[in-house]
mmCIF file of C-alpha atoms in Angstrom:
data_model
loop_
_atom_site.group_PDB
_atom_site.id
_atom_site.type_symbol
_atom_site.label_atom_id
_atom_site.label_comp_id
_atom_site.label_asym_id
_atom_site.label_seq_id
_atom_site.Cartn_x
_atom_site.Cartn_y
_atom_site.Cartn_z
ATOM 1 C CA UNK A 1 -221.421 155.212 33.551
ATOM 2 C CA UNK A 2 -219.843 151.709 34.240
ATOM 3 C CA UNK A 3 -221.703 151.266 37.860
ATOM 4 C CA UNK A 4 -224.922 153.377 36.068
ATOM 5 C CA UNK A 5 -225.195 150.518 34.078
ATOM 6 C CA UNK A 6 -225.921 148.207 36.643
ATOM 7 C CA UNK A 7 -229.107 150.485 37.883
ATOM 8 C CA UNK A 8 -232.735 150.605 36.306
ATOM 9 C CA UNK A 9 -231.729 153.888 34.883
ATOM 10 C CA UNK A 10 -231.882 154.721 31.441
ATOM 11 C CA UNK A 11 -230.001 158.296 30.636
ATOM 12 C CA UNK A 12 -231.465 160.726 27.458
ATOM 13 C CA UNK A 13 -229.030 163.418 25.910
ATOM 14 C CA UNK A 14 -230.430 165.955 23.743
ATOM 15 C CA UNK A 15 -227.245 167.927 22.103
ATOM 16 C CA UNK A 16 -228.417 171.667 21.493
ATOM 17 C CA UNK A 17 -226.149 173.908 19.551
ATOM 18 C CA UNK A 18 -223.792 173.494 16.391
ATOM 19 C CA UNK A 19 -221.067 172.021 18.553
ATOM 20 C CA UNK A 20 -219.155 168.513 17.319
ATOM 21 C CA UNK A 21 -220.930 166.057 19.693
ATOM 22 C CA UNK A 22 -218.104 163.381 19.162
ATOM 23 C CA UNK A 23 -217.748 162.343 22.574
ATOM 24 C CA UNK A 24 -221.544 162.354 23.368
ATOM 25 C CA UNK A 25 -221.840 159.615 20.065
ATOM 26 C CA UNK A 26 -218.976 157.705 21.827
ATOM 27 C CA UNK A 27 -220.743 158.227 25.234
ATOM 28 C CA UNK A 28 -223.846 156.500 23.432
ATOM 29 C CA UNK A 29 -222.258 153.242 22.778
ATOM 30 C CA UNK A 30 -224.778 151.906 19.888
ATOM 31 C CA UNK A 31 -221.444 150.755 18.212
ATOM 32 C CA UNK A 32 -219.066 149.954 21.392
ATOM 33 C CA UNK A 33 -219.924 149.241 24.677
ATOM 34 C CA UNK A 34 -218.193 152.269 26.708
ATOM 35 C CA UNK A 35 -215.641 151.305 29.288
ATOM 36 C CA UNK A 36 -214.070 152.917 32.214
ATOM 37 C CA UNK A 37 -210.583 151.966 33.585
ATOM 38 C CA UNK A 38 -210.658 148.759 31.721
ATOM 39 C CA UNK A 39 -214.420 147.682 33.043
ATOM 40 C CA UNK A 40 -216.855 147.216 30.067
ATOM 41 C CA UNK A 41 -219.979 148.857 31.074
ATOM 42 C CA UNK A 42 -222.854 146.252 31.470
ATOM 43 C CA UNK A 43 -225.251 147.479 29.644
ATOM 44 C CA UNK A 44 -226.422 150.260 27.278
ATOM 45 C CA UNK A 45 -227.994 152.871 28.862
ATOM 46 C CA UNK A 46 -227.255 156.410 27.004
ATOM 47 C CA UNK A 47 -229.413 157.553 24.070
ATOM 48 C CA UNK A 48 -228.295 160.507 22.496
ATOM 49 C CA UNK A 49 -229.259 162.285 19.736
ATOM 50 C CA UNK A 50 -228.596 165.698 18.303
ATOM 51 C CA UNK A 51 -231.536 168.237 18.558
ATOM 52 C CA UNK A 52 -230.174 169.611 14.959
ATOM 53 C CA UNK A 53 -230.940 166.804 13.474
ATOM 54 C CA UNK A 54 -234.796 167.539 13.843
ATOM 55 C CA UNK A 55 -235.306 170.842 12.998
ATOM 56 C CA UNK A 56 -237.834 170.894 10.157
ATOM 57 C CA UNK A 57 -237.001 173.832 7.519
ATOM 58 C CA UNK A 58 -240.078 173.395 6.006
ATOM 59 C CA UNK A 59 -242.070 174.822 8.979
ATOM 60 C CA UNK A 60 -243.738 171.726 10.060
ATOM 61 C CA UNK A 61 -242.441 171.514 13.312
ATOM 62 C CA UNK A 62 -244.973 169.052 15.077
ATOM 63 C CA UNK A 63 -243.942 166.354 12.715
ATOM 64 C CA UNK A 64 -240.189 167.246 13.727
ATOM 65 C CA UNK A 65 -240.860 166.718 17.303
ATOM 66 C CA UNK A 66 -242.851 163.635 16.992
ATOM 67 C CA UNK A 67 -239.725 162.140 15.282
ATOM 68 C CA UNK A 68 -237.229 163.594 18.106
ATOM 69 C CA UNK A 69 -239.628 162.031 20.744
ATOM 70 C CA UNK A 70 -239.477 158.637 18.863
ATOM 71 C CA UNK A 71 -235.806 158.424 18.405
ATOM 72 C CA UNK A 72 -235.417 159.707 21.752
ATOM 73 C CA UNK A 73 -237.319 156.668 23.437
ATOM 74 C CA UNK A 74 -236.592 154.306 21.194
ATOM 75 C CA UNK A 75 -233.886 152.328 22.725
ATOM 76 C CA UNK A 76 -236.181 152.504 25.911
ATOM 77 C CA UNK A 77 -237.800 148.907 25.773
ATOM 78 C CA UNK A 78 -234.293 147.196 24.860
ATOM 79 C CA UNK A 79 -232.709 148.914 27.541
ATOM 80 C CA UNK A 80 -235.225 147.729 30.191
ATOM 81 C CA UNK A 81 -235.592 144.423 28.790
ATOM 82 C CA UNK A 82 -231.565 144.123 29.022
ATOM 83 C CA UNK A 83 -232.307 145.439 32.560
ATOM 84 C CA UNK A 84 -234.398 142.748 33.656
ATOM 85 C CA UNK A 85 -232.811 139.714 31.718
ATOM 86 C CA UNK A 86 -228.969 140.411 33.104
ATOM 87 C CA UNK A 87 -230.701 140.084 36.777
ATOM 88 C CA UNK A 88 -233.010 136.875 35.792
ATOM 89 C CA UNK A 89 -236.066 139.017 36.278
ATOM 90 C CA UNK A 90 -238.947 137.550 34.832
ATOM 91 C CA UNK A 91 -242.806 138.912 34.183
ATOM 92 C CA UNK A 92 -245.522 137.671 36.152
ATOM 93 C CA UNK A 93 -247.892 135.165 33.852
ATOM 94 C CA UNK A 94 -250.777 137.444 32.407
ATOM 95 C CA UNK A 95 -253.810 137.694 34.018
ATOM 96 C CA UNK A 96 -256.471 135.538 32.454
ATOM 97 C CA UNK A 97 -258.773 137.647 29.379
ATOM 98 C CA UNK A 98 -261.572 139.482 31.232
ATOM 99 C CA UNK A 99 -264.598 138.493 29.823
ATOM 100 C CA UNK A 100 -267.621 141.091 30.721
ATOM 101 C CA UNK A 101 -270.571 139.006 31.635
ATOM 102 C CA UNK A 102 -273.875 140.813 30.508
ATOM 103 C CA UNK A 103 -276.987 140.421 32.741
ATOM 104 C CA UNK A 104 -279.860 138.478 31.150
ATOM 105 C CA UNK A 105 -282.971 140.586 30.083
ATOM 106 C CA UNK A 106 -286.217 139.589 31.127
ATOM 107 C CA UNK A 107 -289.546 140.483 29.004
ATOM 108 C CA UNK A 108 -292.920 140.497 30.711
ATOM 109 C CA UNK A 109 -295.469 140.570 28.460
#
């Protein structure tokens, strides 16, 4: 995961099953950065989340899903964003508003 880190990768777990997901939490790092052999991985890159977590008992499994895909992606942006600060990667200025330019009508009478 250490050398991961320093890739534009970001990498989604989904834990299926009723198994203890310890490790996978650890493997997140939302609290501590994981390290490997004493090197502090740059940057956060896991997400995980347990799929249990978002089964609906009520039967309304479409809101269920929407919230698994939102937690899922959520740490997305950050994780680009700390992508492209740690290399000094900066956006291009926007491109100026587009302003649609309507033909003038002529009337012959």
């Amino acid at each position: 995961m250490e050398s991961a880190a320093k890739l534009p990768m970001s990498i989604i777990i989904v834990g299926v099953g009723q198994a203890e997901f310890d490790a996978m939490v650890e493997l997140d790092g939302d609290d501590i950065r994981i390290s490997s052999r004493g090197k502090i991985a740059e940057r956060d890159i896991v997400q995980f989340v347990p799929f249990r977590d978002y089964i609906d008992r009520t039967g309304n499994h479409v809101l269920s899903m929407a919230r698994l895909a939102k937690d899922v992606l959520a740490e997305i942006p950050d994780q680009f964003i700390s992508y492209m600060k740690g290399r000094g990667i900066k956006p291009n200025p926007a491109p100026p508003a587009y302003t649609p330019t309507c033909p003038t009508l002529q009337t012959q009478i």
